[in-house]
mmCIF file of C-alpha atoms and ligand atoms in Angstrom:
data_model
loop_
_atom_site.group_PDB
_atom_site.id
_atom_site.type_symbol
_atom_site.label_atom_id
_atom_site.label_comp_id
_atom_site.label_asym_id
_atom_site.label_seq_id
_atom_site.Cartn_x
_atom_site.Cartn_y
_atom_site.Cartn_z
ATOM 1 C CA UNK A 1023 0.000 0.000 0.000
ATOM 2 C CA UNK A 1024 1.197 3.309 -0.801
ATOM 3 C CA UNK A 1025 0.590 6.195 1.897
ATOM 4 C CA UNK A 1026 0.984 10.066 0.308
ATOM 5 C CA UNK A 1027 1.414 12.468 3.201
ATOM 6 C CA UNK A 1028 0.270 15.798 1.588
ATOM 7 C CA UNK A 1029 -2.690 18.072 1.571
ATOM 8 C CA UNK A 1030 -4.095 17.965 -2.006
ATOM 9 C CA UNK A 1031 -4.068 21.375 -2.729
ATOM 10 C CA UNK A 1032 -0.332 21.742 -3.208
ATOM 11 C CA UNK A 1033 1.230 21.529 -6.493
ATOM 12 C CA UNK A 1034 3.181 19.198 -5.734
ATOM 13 C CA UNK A 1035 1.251 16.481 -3.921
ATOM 14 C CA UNK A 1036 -1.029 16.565 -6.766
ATOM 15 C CA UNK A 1037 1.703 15.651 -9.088
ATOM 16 C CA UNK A 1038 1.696 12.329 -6.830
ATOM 17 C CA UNK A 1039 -1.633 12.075 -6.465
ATOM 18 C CA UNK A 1040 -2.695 12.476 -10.063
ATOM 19 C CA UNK A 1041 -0.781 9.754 -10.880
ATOM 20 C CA UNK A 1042 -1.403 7.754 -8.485
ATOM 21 C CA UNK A 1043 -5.158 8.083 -9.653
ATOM 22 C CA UNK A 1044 -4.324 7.598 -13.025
ATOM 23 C CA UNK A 1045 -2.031 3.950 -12.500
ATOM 24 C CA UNK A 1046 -5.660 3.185 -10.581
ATOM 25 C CA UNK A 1047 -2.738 1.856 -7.799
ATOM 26 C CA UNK A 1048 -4.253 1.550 -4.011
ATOM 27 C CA UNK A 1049 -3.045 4.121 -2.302
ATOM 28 C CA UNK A 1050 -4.106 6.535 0.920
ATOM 29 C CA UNK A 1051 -3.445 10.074 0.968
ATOM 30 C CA UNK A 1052 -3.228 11.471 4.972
ATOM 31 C CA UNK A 1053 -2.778 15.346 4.788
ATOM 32 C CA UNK A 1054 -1.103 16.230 8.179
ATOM 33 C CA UNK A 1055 -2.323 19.562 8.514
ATOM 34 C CA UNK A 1056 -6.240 17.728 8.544
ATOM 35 C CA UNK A 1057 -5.219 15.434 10.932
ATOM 36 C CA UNK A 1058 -2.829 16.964 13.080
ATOM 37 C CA UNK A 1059 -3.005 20.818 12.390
ATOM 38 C CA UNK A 1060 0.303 21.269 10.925
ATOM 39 C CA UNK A 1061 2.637 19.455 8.193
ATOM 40 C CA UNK A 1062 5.800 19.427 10.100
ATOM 41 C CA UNK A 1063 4.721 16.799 12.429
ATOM 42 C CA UNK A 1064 7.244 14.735 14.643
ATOM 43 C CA UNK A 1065 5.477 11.343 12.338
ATOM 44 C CA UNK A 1066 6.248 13.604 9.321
ATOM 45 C CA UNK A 1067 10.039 14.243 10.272
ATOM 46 C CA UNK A 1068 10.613 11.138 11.317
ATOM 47 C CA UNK A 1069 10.831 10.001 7.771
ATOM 48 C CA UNK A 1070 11.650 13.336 5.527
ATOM 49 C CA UNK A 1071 13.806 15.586 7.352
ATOM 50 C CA UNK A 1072 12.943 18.541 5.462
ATOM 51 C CA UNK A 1073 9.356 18.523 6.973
ATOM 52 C CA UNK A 1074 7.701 18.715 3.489
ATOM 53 C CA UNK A 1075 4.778 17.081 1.438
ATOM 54 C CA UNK A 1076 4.698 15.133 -0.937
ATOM 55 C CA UNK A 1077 6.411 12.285 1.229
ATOM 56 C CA UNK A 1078 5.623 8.309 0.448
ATOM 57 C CA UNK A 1079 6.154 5.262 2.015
ATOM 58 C CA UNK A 1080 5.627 2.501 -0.521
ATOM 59 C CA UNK A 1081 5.377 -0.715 1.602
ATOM 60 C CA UNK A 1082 7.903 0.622 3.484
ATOM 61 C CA UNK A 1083 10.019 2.577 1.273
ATOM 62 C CA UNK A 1084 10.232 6.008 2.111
ATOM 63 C CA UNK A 1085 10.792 9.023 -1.613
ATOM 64 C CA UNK A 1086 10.398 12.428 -1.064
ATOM 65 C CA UNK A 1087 10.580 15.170 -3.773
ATOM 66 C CA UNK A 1088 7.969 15.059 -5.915
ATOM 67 C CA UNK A 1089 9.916 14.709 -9.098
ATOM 68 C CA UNK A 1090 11.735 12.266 -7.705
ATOM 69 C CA UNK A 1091 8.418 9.957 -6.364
ATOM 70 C CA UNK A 1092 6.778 10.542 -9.905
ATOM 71 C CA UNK A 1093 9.633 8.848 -11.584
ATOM 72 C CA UNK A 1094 9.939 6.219 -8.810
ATOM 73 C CA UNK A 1095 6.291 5.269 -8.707
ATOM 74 C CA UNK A 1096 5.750 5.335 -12.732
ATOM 75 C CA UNK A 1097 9.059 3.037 -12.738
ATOM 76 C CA UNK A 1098 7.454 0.626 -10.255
ATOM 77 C CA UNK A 1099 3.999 0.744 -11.153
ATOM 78 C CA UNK A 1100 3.584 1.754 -15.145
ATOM 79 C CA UNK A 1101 6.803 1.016 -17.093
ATOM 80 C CA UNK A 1102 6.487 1.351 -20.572
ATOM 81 C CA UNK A 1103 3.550 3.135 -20.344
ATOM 82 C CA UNK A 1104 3.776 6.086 -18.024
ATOM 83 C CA UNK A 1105 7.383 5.619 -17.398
ATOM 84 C CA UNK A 1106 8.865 4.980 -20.957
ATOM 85 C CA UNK A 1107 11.452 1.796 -21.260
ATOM 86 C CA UNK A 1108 13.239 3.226 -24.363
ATOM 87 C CA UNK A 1109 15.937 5.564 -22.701
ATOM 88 C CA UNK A 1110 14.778 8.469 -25.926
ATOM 89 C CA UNK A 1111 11.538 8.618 -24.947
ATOM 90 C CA UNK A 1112 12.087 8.369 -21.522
ATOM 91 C CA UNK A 1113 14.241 11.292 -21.752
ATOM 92 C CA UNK A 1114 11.769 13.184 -24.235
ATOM 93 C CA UNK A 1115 9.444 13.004 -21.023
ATOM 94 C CA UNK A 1116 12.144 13.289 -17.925
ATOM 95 C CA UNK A 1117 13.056 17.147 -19.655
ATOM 96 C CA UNK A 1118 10.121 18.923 -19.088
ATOM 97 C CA UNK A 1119 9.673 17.482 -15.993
ATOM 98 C CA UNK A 1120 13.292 18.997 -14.945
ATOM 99 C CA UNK A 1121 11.751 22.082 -17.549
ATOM 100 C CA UNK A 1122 8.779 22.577 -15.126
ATOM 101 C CA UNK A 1123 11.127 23.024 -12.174
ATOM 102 C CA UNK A 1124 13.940 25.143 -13.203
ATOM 103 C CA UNK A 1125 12.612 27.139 -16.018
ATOM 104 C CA UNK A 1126 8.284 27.373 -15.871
ATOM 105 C CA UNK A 1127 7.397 27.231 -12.191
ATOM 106 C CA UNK A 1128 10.063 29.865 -11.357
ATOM 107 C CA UNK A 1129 8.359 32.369 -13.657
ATOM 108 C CA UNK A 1130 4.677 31.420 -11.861
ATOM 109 C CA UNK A 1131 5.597 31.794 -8.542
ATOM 110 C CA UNK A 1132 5.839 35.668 -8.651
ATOM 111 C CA UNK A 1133 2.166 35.004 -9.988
ATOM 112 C CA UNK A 1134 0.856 32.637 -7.986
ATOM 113 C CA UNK A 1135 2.077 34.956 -4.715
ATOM 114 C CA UNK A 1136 0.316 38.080 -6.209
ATOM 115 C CA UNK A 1137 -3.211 36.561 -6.622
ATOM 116 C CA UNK A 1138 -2.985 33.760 -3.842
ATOM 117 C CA UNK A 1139 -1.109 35.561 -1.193
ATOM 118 C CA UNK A 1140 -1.087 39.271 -1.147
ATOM 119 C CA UNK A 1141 -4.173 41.749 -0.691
ATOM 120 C CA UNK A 1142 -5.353 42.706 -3.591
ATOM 121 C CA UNK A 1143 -4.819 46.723 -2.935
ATOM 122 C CA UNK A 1144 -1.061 45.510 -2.447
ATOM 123 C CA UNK A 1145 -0.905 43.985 -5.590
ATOM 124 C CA UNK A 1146 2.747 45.198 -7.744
ATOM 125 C CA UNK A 1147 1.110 45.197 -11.304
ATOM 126 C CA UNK A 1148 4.570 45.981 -12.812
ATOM 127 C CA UNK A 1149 5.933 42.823 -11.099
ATOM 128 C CA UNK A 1150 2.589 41.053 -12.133
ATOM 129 C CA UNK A 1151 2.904 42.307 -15.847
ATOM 130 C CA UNK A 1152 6.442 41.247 -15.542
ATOM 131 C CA UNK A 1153 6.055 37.727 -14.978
ATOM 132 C CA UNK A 1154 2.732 37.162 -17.167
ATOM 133 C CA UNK A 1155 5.120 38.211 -20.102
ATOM 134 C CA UNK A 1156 8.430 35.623 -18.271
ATOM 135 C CA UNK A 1157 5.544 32.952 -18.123
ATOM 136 C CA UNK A 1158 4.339 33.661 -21.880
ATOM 137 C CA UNK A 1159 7.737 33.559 -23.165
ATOM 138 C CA UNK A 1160 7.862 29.732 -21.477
ATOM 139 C CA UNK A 1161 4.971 28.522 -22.861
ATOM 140 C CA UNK A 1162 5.587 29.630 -26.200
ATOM 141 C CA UNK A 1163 8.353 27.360 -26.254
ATOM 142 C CA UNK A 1164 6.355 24.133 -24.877
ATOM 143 C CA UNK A 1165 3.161 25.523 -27.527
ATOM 144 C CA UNK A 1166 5.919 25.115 -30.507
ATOM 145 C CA UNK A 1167 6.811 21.513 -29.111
ATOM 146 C CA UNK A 1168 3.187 20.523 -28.532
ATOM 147 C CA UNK A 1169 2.602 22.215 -32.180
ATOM 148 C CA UNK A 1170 4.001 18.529 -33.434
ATOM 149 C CA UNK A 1171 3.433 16.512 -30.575
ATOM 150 C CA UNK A 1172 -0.253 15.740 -28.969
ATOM 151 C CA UNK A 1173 1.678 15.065 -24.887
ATOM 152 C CA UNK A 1174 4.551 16.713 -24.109
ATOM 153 C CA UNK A 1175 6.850 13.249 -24.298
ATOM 154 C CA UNK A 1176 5.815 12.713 -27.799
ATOM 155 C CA UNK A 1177 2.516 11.459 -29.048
ATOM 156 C CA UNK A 1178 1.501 9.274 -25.799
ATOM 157 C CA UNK A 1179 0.028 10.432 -22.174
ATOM 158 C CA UNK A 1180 3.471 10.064 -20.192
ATOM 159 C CA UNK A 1181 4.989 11.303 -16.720
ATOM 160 C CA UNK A 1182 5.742 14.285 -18.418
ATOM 161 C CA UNK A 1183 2.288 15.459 -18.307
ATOM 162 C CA UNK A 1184 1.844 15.240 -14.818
ATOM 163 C CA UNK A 1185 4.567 17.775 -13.619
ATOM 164 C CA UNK A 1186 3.791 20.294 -16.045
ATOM 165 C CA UNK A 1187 0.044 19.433 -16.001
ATOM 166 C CA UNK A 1188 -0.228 20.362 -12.380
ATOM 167 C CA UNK A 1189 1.932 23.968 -13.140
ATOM 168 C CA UNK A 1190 -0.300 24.883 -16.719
ATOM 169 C CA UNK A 1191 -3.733 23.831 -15.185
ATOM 170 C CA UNK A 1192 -2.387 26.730 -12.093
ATOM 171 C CA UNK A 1193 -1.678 29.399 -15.557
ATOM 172 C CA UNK A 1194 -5.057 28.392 -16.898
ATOM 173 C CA UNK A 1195 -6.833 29.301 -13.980
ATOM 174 C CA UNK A 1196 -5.289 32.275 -12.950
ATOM 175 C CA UNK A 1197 -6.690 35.915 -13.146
ATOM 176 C CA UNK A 1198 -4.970 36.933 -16.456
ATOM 177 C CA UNK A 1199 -5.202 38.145 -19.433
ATOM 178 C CA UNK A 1200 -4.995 35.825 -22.186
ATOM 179 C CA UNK A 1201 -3.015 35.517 -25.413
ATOM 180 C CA UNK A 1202 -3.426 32.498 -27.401
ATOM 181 C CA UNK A 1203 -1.040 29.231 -26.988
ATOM 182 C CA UNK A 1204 -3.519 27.240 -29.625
ATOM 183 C CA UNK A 1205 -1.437 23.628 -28.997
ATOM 184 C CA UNK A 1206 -0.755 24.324 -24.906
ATOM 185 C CA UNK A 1207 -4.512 25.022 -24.782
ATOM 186 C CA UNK A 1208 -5.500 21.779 -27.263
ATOM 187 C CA UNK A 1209 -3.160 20.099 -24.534
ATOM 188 C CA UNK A 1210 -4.903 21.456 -21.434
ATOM 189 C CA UNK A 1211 -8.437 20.355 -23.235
ATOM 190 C CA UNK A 1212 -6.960 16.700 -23.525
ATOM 191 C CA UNK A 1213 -5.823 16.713 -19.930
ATOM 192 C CA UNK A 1214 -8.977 17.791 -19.063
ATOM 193 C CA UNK A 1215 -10.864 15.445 -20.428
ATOM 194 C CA UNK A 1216 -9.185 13.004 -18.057
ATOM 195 C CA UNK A 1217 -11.107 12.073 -14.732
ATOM 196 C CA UNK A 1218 -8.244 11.979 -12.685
ATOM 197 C CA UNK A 1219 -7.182 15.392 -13.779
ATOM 198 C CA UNK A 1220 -10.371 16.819 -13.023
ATOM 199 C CA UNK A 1221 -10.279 14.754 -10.062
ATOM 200 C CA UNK A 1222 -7.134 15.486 -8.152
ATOM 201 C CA UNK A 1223 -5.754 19.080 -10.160
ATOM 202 C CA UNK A 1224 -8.652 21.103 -11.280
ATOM 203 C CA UNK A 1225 -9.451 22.273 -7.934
ATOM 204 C CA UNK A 1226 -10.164 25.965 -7.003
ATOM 205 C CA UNK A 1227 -6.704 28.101 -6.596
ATOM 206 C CA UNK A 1228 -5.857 29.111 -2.723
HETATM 207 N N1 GSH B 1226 11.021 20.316 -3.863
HETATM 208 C C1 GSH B 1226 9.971 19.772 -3.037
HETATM 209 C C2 GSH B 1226 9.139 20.931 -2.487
HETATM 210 C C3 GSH B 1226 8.176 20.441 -1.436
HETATM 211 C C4 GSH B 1226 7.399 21.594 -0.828
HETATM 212 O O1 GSH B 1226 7.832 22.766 -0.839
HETATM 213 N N2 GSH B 1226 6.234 21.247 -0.295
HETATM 214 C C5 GSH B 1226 5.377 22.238 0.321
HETATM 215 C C6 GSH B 1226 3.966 22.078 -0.211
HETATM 216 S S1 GSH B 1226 3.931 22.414 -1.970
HETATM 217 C C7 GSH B 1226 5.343 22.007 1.821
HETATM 218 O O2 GSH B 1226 5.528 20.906 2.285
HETATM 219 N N3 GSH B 1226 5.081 23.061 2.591
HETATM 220 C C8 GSH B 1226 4.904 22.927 3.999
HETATM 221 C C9 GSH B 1226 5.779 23.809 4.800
HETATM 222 O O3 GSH B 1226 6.603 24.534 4.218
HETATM 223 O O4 GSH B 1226 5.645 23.759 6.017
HETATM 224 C C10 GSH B 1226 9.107 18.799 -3.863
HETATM 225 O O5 GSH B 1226 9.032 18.977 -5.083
HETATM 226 O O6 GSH B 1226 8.546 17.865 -3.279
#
C-alpha cells in the first residue's frame, strides 16, 4: 500500500496524487495539517527531514521530492507506459519534468504569490505584468513543441504530463489576461478530459 502524506491542494502532492489516480494503484493520501493541524509533524520528520509534502512510504520505502516519487512510482507501477522503457523517450518526457522546475514554475511563482497571497490593494502590477510576459515567453516554447506533438513526451500520455500538467492547469486558472497558446490550450483540453485530472488538479486556486 502506498501512503501520500500531503494536503491535495499543493502543487506538488497533486503531481503524486494524479498519478497515483491515473495507474488506478491503491493508495491513501493522509494530509497532516487535517489530521494533526500542521505538516511538520514529529510522524512527518521522522521520515523526511525537510518537513515537506509530498512524502511516500511505498510498503515501506520512504521518496520524497515530488519529481523524484513521480519517476519512482511510474518506474514501479507503469513502465512502458507512463514511465517509458526506451531511454529516448524516456528522456523526451524526464526534460520537461526537470523544464517545469527550473525554467516554468520559477516564472509562476511571482504570480501565484500576487493573486494567492497578497491583498489585492497591495498587488505590484509591474511585477505582475512582468512575470505574465516571463511565463508567456515559457509557454511559447512548450506551444511550438506541442505544435508537433499531442503530450509533451511525444505522441503518448506520459509522466511528463503530470509535472507540467499540475503547473499549466495553475496558468489556466489564474486571473490573467490571455493571449493564445492554440497547442498548450489543445493540450490542457486533452488533460482535461481526463477524470483523474479533473479529479485530483482542477481544484479551485488558494
Ligand atoms: N522540492 C519539493 C518541495 C516540497 C514543498 O515545498 N512542499 C510544500 C507544499 S507544496 C510544503 O511541504 N510546505 C509545507 C511547509 O513549508 O511547512 C518537492 O518537489 O517535493
Amino acid at each position: 500500500m502506498i501512503t501520500v502524506w500531503g494536503n491535495a491542494d499543493s502543487i506538488n502532492v497533486q503531481k503524486v496524487l494524479w498519478l497515483c489516480e491515473e495507474m488506478a494503484v491503491q493508495y491513501r493520501n493522509i494530509d497532516p495539517r487535517l489530521e494533526f493541524g500542521a505538516i511538520r509533524t514529529p510522524a512527518l520528520l521522522a521520515i523526511n527531514p525537510n518537513g515537506l509534502v509530498p512524502t511516500i512510504d511505498d510498503d515501506g520505502f520512504v521518496v520524497w521530492e515530488s519529481n523524484t516519487i513521480v519517476r519512482y512510482l511510474a518506474a514501479k507501477y507503469s513502465a512502458g507506459q507512463l514511465w517509458p522503457t526506451e531511454a529516448k523517450l524516456r528522456a523526451d518526457a524526464d526534460r520537461w519534468i526537470d523544464w517545469t522546475n527550473s525554467t516554468l514554475w520559477p516564472t509562476m511563482v511571482p504570480l501565484f504569490r500576487a493573486f494567492f497571497r497578497t491583498a489585492e490593494s497591495e498587488r505590484d502590477a509591474q511585477a505582475i505584468s512582468i512575470a505574465t510576459q516571463e511565463t508567456i515567453d515559457c509557454l511559447s516554447i512548450l506551444n511550438t513543441h506541442l505544435g508537433s506533438n499531442e503530450y509533451v513526451g511525444g505522441q503518448l500520455f506520459s509522466m511528463g504530463d503530470i509535472a507540467l500538467g499540475c503547473a499549466a492547469w495553475r496558468w489556466r486558472a489564474m486571473p490573467l489576461e490571455r493571449v493564445e497558446l492554440r497547442h498548450v490550450d489543445r493540450w490542457l483540453d486533452r488533460l482535461e478530459a481526463r477524470p483523474a485530472y479533473r479529479k485530483v488538479v482542477m481544484l479551485p486556486l488558494r
